[in-house]
Amino acid sequence: MFDARTATRAATVFTALWLATPAPAQIDPVEIIDKVDRLLRGESSRALATMEVVTGNWERTLTMEAWSLGTDYFLVRLLRPKKEAGTATLKSENNIWNYLPKVDRTIKIPASMMGGSWMGSHFTNDDLVKQSRLAEDYDIDLSFDGRDASDVRVWDFKLTPKPDAAVVWGHVEYRVRQNDLMPVWAKFYDEAGSLARSMEFGGFREFDGRLLPSVIHMRPADEPDEHTTIRYEELDFDIDITERFFSLRNLKKHR
Amino acid sequence: MAATTSWIRVGWRNIGRNPRRTALTSGGLAVGYFAVVFMTGWTGGINEELIENATSLVGGQIEIHDGEYLPDRSLYDTIGGRDGVDVDALLAAVDSDPGVAASAPRVFAGGLVSSGESTSAVVLLGVDVARETRVSRFLKRLKDGRTPVQGASEFVLGAETARQLAVETGDEVVLVAPGADGSLANGLYTLAGVFETGLTELDNGLAVMPITDLQEFIVLPENRIHEIAVAALKPAEADATATRLEAMLVEFATGIDAAPWTELHPAVVDYVGLSESVHWIILAIVFTIAVFGVANTMLLATFERRREFAVMLALGAPPLAIAGAVVTEALAIGVVSLAAGALFTYPLMIWWHIAPPDLSWLYGSTTLAGVLITPSLRIAYDVSTWFSATAVLLLTTVLAALYPALRAAMISPADTLSGL
């Protein structure tokens, strides 16, 4: 998700294993990014969120409930709009299925459509599938250590894909607040070095005792007027859930 | 004048002196003539098929879009922009143009077809079936089943996609597409039929349904269409017709673009231009070889008769008349060759034009510049090549006779008659 995967990862801000270690004198970029990464993901989680999608042609807001287990399992079900309630997406390892309640059918998304939009948003199916750890796919270097425009101490990191990593981005820039390790933004650049999309984090608040961004704002660089915003309303961590929950059968369950 | 005529008669009669040699030389020329007419006719036939398939298999000879539509093919770039147009009035206006044979509206969308475990990404094409079959051919002869009926949740699919999904006519499948309102359109549809064009891009990845059904499915108003495909009465006049249409359609909406096939398929235009220039190369090669054959024959013929020419010269015949007789003889061979060549060339051309022989034993269907070419020996009537081949054949014989004629005219009577 941090290539395509950062987006997903951020989108699945579910569990945070928050290690509140005091900042060492000598900072380790890999360790910091790994912590942020784990913060935005989790062992298991349940979330209630709204997703607002604005394009040049239409705007819509979806309400959804989502569950995750590790990086391999993810289930999201639409609650609103009513017409589409029950529409659900299941990610199990590298596969994605969509359940369509209107026709009561489950369809597997073919590999050729992985780059396609997920539920009309600016996230792709790939964003859901590729949820590996940033530290595994990227070489991470500290590029800035100082204060941002609002006088908050931040670190900027530059993430360059490792030679054998299957990522779609040329490089990624990532800003993290120093005092609480909250992500501020991530910018994704294509192979040619042009900005492809940017993701901003905000609405920092405590969920289940952990400080997390509750708003993720995704903006494609080529369509400045378009964006997808995810707002988390509820977020629970380390819930009682097993792999059996992420079954095609459960995908179909109407709510 | 009478003298000139008699020299021509001498030349003409001389071809009967050695009938076997004349027959062999004329036979060679006749086959050469056939080769040129046949090769140009065949490449012309391939060109005709190329243009036809590029412009009537699915595409039209003219395609009308919103100026923004190509190359991105956005769902929202409909003719007339967001407001759409009065489609019926627009079609009526297009049909009223004297260069237009038929027109058909189209809507495109990207989607998925899913059956059981298999899902394929497809282009969903919405068509007015009655109008479409007057413009394009791919729905005319289905491999299986029939064309979809409006309002019955039916569609047809390319043969390769149907094979990959393991679906047959009558099966129910799920179609999914992003709607114009951002929703995820999905529905159950029955496969009414399967089409097969031989062109992979179409057989693999195209699903077709009635235009209003597709518009309803993807939540696109009925007055919004992406394309009008136009069949021109004469493909060669498509450019002029497109220009006329574009000027006329301004009154419906701004930014409408009418593109002729020459603009949509520049590779086809280039290919046809190239193969036409190859005609001249074939012509030149065949007749260059013929020049040497005829020259050889005429040299022999004049050498054999050098004593005869010497006597004629000694008796006061003008050297120019001798040369004229030799050239006439060669020309006579040309005329005989032409007659012989025409005797079997034209019946064959007419036969193959009417009933092209199947060449699938020789090669399979292939694509040229992205356009399907079927393995048949299709012959185009290329009348201008027939005339030029005739002229070049006669010119060849005259050219080939020039040197032998010169030799004959320059014979020294005294030396030759004394046996030197």
mmCIF file of C-alpha atoms in Angstrom, chain B residues 44-279:
data_model
loop_
_atom_site.group_PDB
_atom_site.id
_atom_site.type_symbol
_atom_site.label_atom_id
_atom_site.label_comp_id
_atom_site.label_asym_id
_atom_site.label_seq_id
_atom_site.Cartn_x
_atom_site.Cartn_y
_atom_site.Cartn_z
ATOM 1 C CA GLY B 44 -5.359 -4.241 -54.934
ATOM 2 C CA GLY B 45 -7.770 -6.838 -53.549
ATOM 3 C CA ILE B 46 -5.861 -6.943 -50.261
ATOM 4 C CA ASN B 47 -5.961 -3.145 -50.123
ATOM 5 C CA GLU B 48 -9.700 -3.143 -50.752
ATOM 6 C CA GLU B 49 -10.222 -5.655 -47.976
ATOM 7 C CA LEU B 50 -7.909 -3.686 -45.721
ATOM 8 C CA ILE B 51 -9.915 -0.509 -46.199
ATOM 9 C CA GLU B 52 -13.212 -2.357 -45.946
ATOM 10 C CA ASN B 53 -12.281 -4.159 -42.745
ATOM 11 C CA ALA B 54 -10.750 -1.071 -41.223
ATOM 12 C CA THR B 55 -13.909 0.861 -41.939
ATOM 13 C CA SER B 56 -16.827 -1.506 -41.838
ATOM 14 C CA LEU B 57 -15.986 -4.462 -39.593
ATOM 15 C CA VAL B 58 -16.650 -2.291 -36.553
ATOM 16 C CA GLY B 59 -15.388 1.196 -37.275
ATOM 17 C CA GLY B 60 -17.194 3.409 -39.766
ATOM 18 C CA GLN B 61 -15.726 5.197 -42.723
ATOM 19 C CA ILE B 62 -16.416 8.312 -40.713
ATOM 20 C CA GLU B 63 -16.646 8.554 -36.929
ATOM 21 C CA ILE B 64 -18.259 11.470 -35.170
ATOM 22 C CA HIS B 65 -17.203 12.270 -31.598
ATOM 23 C CA ASP B 66 -16.967 15.113 -29.195
ATOM 24 C CA GLY B 67 -13.616 16.798 -29.883
ATOM 25 C CA GLU B 68 -12.371 15.812 -26.409
ATOM 26 C CA TYR B 69 -13.355 12.146 -26.660
ATOM 27 C CA LEU B 70 -10.277 10.748 -28.359
ATOM 28 C CA PRO B 71 -7.821 9.433 -27.337
ATOM 29 C CA ASP B 72 -8.855 9.061 -23.663
ATOM 30 C CA ARG B 73 -12.431 7.895 -24.333
ATOM 31 C CA SER B 74 -13.756 9.316 -21.081
ATOM 32 C CA LEU B 75 -17.284 8.239 -20.217
ATOM 33 C CA TYR B 76 -18.216 11.891 -19.761
ATOM 34 C CA ASP B 77 -16.985 13.270 -23.091
ATOM 35 C CA THR B 78 -20.248 12.711 -24.917
ATOM 36 C CA ILE B 79 -21.284 14.438 -28.148
ATOM 37 C CA GLY B 80 -22.533 17.867 -27.152
ATOM 38 C CA GLY B 81 -20.687 17.695 -23.826
ATOM 39 C CA ARG B 82 -22.536 17.281 -20.561
ATOM 40 C CA ASP B 83 -25.841 18.508 -21.951
ATOM 41 C CA GLY B 84 -25.907 15.865 -24.666
ATOM 42 C CA VAL B 85 -27.763 16.339 -27.946
ATOM 43 C CA ASP B 86 -31.045 15.444 -29.592
ATOM 44 C CA VAL B 87 -29.724 12.127 -30.884
ATOM 45 C CA ASP B 88 -32.584 11.421 -33.327
ATOM 46 C CA ALA B 89 -32.309 14.836 -34.924
ATOM 47 C CA LEU B 90 -28.533 14.485 -35.136
ATOM 48 C CA LEU B 91 -28.790 11.090 -36.833
ATOM 49 C CA ALA B 92 -31.420 12.415 -39.254
ATOM 50 C CA ALA B 93 -29.114 15.300 -40.159
ATOM 51 C CA VAL B 94 -26.176 12.958 -40.728
ATOM 52 C CA ASP B 95 -28.319 10.638 -42.857
ATOM 53 C CA SER B 96 -29.475 13.567 -44.995
ATOM 54 C CA ASP B 97 -25.949 14.189 -46.296
ATOM 55 C CA PRO B 98 -25.640 12.937 -49.891
ATOM 56 C CA GLY B 99 -22.356 11.146 -49.135
ATOM 57 C CA VAL B 100 -23.789 9.140 -46.231
ATOM 58 C CA ALA B 101 -25.161 5.625 -46.685
ATOM 59 C CA ALA B 102 -26.061 4.940 -43.035
ATOM 60 C CA SER B 103 -25.238 6.044 -39.495
ATOM 61 C CA ALA B 104 -25.358 4.430 -36.066
ATOM 62 C CA PRO B 105 -25.104 5.826 -32.513
ATOM 63 C CA ARG B 106 -22.811 4.218 -29.953
ATOM 64 C CA VAL B 107 -22.081 4.351 -26.237
ATOM 65 C CA PHE B 108 -18.919 2.909 -24.700
ATOM 66 C CA ALA B 109 -18.139 1.918 -21.117
ATOM 67 C CA GLY B 110 -15.552 -0.171 -19.354
ATOM 68 C CA GLY B 111 -16.801 -3.132 -17.369
ATOM 69 C CA LEU B 112 -16.431 -6.664 -16.140
ATOM 70 C CA VAL B 113 -18.213 -9.801 -17.271
ATOM 71 C CA SER B 114 -18.293 -12.498 -14.629
ATOM 72 C CA SER B 115 -19.477 -16.055 -14.699
ATOM 73 C CA GLY B 116 -18.780 -18.471 -11.890
ATOM 74 C CA GLU B 117 -15.137 -18.189 -10.933
ATOM 75 C CA SER B 118 -14.077 -16.336 -14.083
ATOM 76 C CA THR B 119 -14.151 -12.622 -14.678
ATOM 77 C CA SER B 120 -12.984 -10.713 -17.748
ATOM 78 C CA ALA B 121 -12.512 -7.023 -18.309
ATOM 79 C CA VAL B 122 -14.437 -5.863 -21.377
ATOM 80 C CA VAL B 123 -15.469 -2.791 -23.289
ATOM 81 C CA LEU B 124 -19.243 -2.496 -23.172
ATOM 82 C CA LEU B 125 -20.573 -1.180 -26.462
ATOM 83 C CA GLY B 126 -24.145 0.066 -26.717
ATOM 84 C CA VAL B 127 -25.607 -0.016 -30.232
ATOM 85 C CA ASP B 128 -28.877 0.497 -32.062
ATOM 86 C CA VAL B 129 -28.906 -2.990 -33.602
ATOM 87 C CA ALA B 130 -30.986 -2.085 -36.679
ATOM 88 C CA ARG B 131 -28.831 0.922 -37.516
ATOM 89 C CA GLU B 132 -25.578 -0.775 -36.548
ATOM 90 C CA THR B 133 -25.926 -3.608 -39.029
ATOM 91 C CA ARG B 134 -26.220 -1.054 -41.844
ATOM 92 C CA VAL B 135 -22.893 0.492 -40.847
ATOM 93 C CA SER B 136 -20.756 -2.390 -39.592
ATOM 94 C CA ARG B 137 -20.575 -6.102 -40.272
ATOM 95 C CA PHE B 138 -19.565 -7.711 -36.980
ATOM 96 C CA LEU B 139 -23.145 -8.229 -35.762
ATOM 97 C CA LYS B 140 -24.506 -9.395 -39.113
ATOM 98 C CA ARG B 141 -23.300 -12.939 -38.955
ATOM 99 C CA LEU B 142 -23.109 -14.183 -35.401
ATOM 100 C CA LYS B 143 -21.183 -17.342 -34.666
ATOM 101 C CA ASP B 144 -23.985 -18.409 -32.414
ATOM 102 C CA GLY B 145 -27.346 -17.108 -31.146
ATOM 103 C CA ARG B 146 -28.892 -13.797 -32.197
ATOM 104 C CA THR B 147 -28.564 -10.081 -31.615
ATOM 105 C CA PRO B 148 -29.734 -8.751 -28.219
ATOM 106 C CA VAL B 149 -33.288 -7.501 -27.802
ATOM 107 C CA GLN B 150 -33.802 -4.146 -26.143
ATOM 108 C CA GLY B 151 -35.161 -4.205 -22.609
ATOM 109 C CA ALA B 152 -34.594 -7.935 -22.162
ATOM 110 C CA SER B 153 -31.259 -7.700 -20.275
ATOM 111 C CA GLU B 154 -29.441 -9.345 -23.148
ATOM 112 C CA PHE B 155 -26.035 -8.880 -24.698
ATOM 113 C CA VAL B 156 -23.615 -10.518 -27.131
ATOM 114 C CA LEU B 157 -19.972 -11.274 -26.498
ATOM 115 C CA GLY B 158 -16.839 -11.873 -28.564
ATOM 116 C CA ALA B 159 -16.019 -15.529 -29.128
ATOM 117 C CA GLU B 160 -12.664 -15.460 -27.340
ATOM 118 C CA THR B 161 -14.061 -13.847 -24.174
ATOM 119 C CA ALA B 162 -16.956 -16.312 -24.224
ATOM 120 C CA ARG B 163 -14.453 -19.148 -24.465
ATOM 121 C CA GLN B 164 -12.346 -17.793 -21.596
ATOM 122 C CA LEU B 165 -15.410 -17.398 -19.406
ATOM 123 C CA ALA B 166 -16.744 -20.778 -20.547
ATOM 124 C CA VAL B 167 -20.177 -19.289 -21.271
ATOM 125 C CA GLU B 168 -22.605 -20.222 -24.025
ATOM 126 C CA THR B 169 -25.631 -18.636 -25.582
ATOM 127 C CA GLY B 170 -28.438 -18.640 -23.039
ATOM 128 C CA ASP B 171 -26.157 -18.439 -19.973
ATOM 129 C CA GLU B 172 -26.735 -15.813 -17.331
ATOM 130 C CA VAL B 173 -23.732 -13.722 -16.326
ATOM 131 C CA VAL B 174 -23.014 -10.707 -14.145
ATOM 132 C CA LEU B 175 -22.039 -7.395 -15.713
ATOM 133 C CA VAL B 176 -20.345 -4.750 -13.576
ATOM 134 C CA ALA B 177 -19.399 -1.240 -14.646
ATOM 135 C CA PRO B 178 -18.634 2.070 -12.984
ATOM 136 C CA GLY B 179 -21.739 4.195 -13.446
ATOM 137 C CA ALA B 180 -21.661 7.787 -14.634
ATOM 138 C CA ASP B 181 -22.930 8.801 -11.178
ATOM 139 C CA GLY B 182 -20.063 7.076 -9.387
ATOM 140 C CA SER B 183 -22.093 4.057 -8.354
ATOM 141 C CA LEU B 184 -21.048 0.507 -9.106
ATOM 142 C CA ALA B 185 -23.560 -0.592 -11.743
ATOM 143 C CA ASN B 186 -24.227 -4.312 -11.716
ATOM 144 C CA GLY B 187 -26.832 -6.622 -13.114
ATOM 145 C CA LEU B 188 -27.659 -10.078 -14.414
ATOM 146 C CA TYR B 189 -27.655 -10.385 -18.196
ATOM 147 C CA THR B 190 -28.358 -13.227 -20.588
ATOM 148 C CA LEU B 191 -25.871 -14.033 -23.334
ATOM 149 C CA ALA B 192 -28.003 -13.817 -26.484
ATOM 150 C CA GLY B 193 -25.226 -14.648 -28.924
ATOM 151 C CA VAL B 194 -21.534 -14.784 -29.740
ATOM 152 C CA PHE B 195 -19.783 -12.956 -32.568
ATOM 153 C CA GLU B 196 -16.453 -13.800 -34.159
ATOM 154 C CA THR B 197 -14.580 -11.351 -36.363
ATOM 155 C CA GLY B 198 -11.132 -12.950 -36.437
ATOM 156 C CA LEU B 199 -9.699 -9.775 -34.949
ATOM 157 C CA THR B 200 -8.393 -10.449 -31.436
ATOM 158 C CA GLU B 201 -9.168 -6.990 -30.057
ATOM 159 C CA LEU B 202 -12.845 -7.527 -30.815
ATOM 160 C CA ASP B 203 -13.263 -11.221 -30.173
ATOM 161 C CA ASN B 204 -11.469 -10.821 -26.868
ATOM 162 C CA GLY B 205 -12.871 -7.965 -24.854
ATOM 163 C CA LEU B 206 -16.003 -6.572 -26.466
ATOM 164 C CA ALA B 207 -19.524 -6.991 -25.107
ATOM 165 C CA VAL B 208 -22.421 -5.460 -27.029
ATOM 166 C CA MET B 209 -25.915 -4.570 -25.859
ATOM 167 C CA PRO B 210 -28.750 -2.296 -27.010
ATOM 168 C CA ILE B 211 -27.750 1.321 -26.552
ATOM 169 C CA THR B 212 -30.625 2.339 -24.265
ATOM 170 C CA ASP B 213 -30.009 -0.696 -22.058
ATOM 171 C CA LEU B 214 -26.372 0.287 -21.630
ATOM 172 C CA GLN B 215 -27.280 3.921 -20.953
ATOM 173 C CA GLU B 216 -29.713 2.824 -18.278
ATOM 174 C CA PHE B 217 -27.136 0.428 -16.818
ATOM 175 C CA ILE B 218 -24.382 3.003 -16.453
ATOM 176 C CA VAL B 219 -26.791 5.822 -15.538
ATOM 177 C CA LEU B 220 -26.100 7.884 -18.643
ATOM 178 C CA PRO B 221 -29.051 9.932 -19.997
ATOM 179 C CA GLU B 222 -30.425 8.854 -23.368
ATOM 180 C CA ASN B 223 -29.329 12.060 -25.072
ATOM 181 C CA ARG B 224 -25.693 11.340 -24.275
ATOM 182 C CA ILE B 225 -23.795 9.176 -26.760
ATOM 183 C CA HIS B 226 -20.081 8.865 -27.449
ATOM 184 C CA GLU B 227 -19.948 8.154 -31.143
ATOM 185 C CA ILE B 228 -21.833 8.116 -34.400
ATOM 186 C CA ALA B 229 -20.356 5.666 -36.878
ATOM 187 C CA VAL B 230 -21.055 6.608 -40.484
ATOM 188 C CA ALA B 231 -20.913 4.452 -43.609
ATOM 189 C CA ALA B 232 -19.996 6.609 -46.596
ATOM 190 C CA LEU B 233 -21.465 5.787 -49.993
ATOM 191 C CA LYS B 234 -17.934 5.879 -51.396
ATOM 192 C CA PRO B 235 -15.008 5.302 -49.045
ATOM 193 C CA ALA B 236 -12.787 7.350 -51.344
ATOM 194 C CA GLU B 237 -15.010 10.397 -50.729
ATOM 195 C CA ALA B 238 -15.061 9.995 -46.941
ATOM 196 C CA ASP B 239 -12.724 12.948 -46.420
ATOM 197 C CA ALA B 240 -14.999 15.380 -48.212
ATOM 198 C CA THR B 241 -18.099 13.959 -46.541
ATOM 199 C CA ALA B 242 -16.497 14.267 -43.088
ATOM 200 C CA THR B 243 -15.631 17.901 -43.741
ATOM 201 C CA ARG B 244 -19.231 18.562 -44.815
ATOM 202 C CA LEU B 245 -20.654 16.784 -41.773
ATOM 203 C CA GLU B 246 -18.433 18.668 -39.377
ATOM 204 C CA ALA B 247 -19.570 21.980 -40.832
ATOM 205 C CA MET B 248 -23.221 20.928 -40.710
ATOM 206 C CA LEU B 249 -23.146 19.581 -37.141
ATOM 207 C CA VAL B 250 -22.092 22.926 -35.694
ATOM 208 C CA GLU B 251 -25.758 23.784 -35.354
ATOM 209 C CA PHE B 252 -26.283 20.884 -32.942
ATOM 210 C CA ALA B 253 -23.385 21.456 -30.588
ATOM 211 C CA THR B 254 -19.936 22.970 -30.574
ATOM 212 C CA GLY B 255 -16.802 20.876 -30.614
ATOM 213 C CA ILE B 256 -18.136 17.975 -32.681
ATOM 214 C CA ASP B 257 -15.394 16.238 -34.614
ATOM 215 C CA ALA B 258 -16.052 14.132 -37.731
ATOM 216 C CA ALA B 259 -13.000 12.059 -38.644
ATOM 217 C CA PRO B 260 -12.711 10.090 -41.930
ATOM 218 C CA TRP B 261 -11.028 6.692 -41.968
ATOM 219 C CA THR B 262 -7.938 8.209 -43.550
ATOM 220 C CA GLU B 263 -7.467 10.119 -40.286
ATOM 221 C CA LEU B 264 -8.488 7.255 -37.991
ATOM 222 C CA HIS B 265 -6.311 4.665 -39.730
ATOM 223 C CA PRO B 266 -3.250 6.482 -41.065
ATOM 224 C CA ALA B 267 -1.324 3.188 -41.125
ATOM 225 C CA VAL B 268 -3.827 1.786 -43.640
ATOM 226 C CA VAL B 269 -3.461 4.857 -45.833
ATOM 227 C CA ASP B 270 0.318 4.492 -45.720
ATOM 228 C CA TYR B 271 0.144 0.799 -46.496
ATOM 229 C CA VAL B 272 -2.139 1.285 -49.496
ATOM 230 C CA GLY B 273 0.136 4.044 -50.819
ATOM 231 C CA LEU B 274 3.159 1.796 -50.427
ATOM 232 C CA SER B 275 1.603 -1.195 -52.147
ATOM 233 C CA GLU B 276 0.426 0.954 -55.049
ATOM 234 C CA SER B 277 3.963 2.145 -55.621
ATOM 235 C CA VAL B 278 5.017 -1.498 -55.559
ATOM 236 C CA HIS B 279 2.752 -2.071 -58.595
#
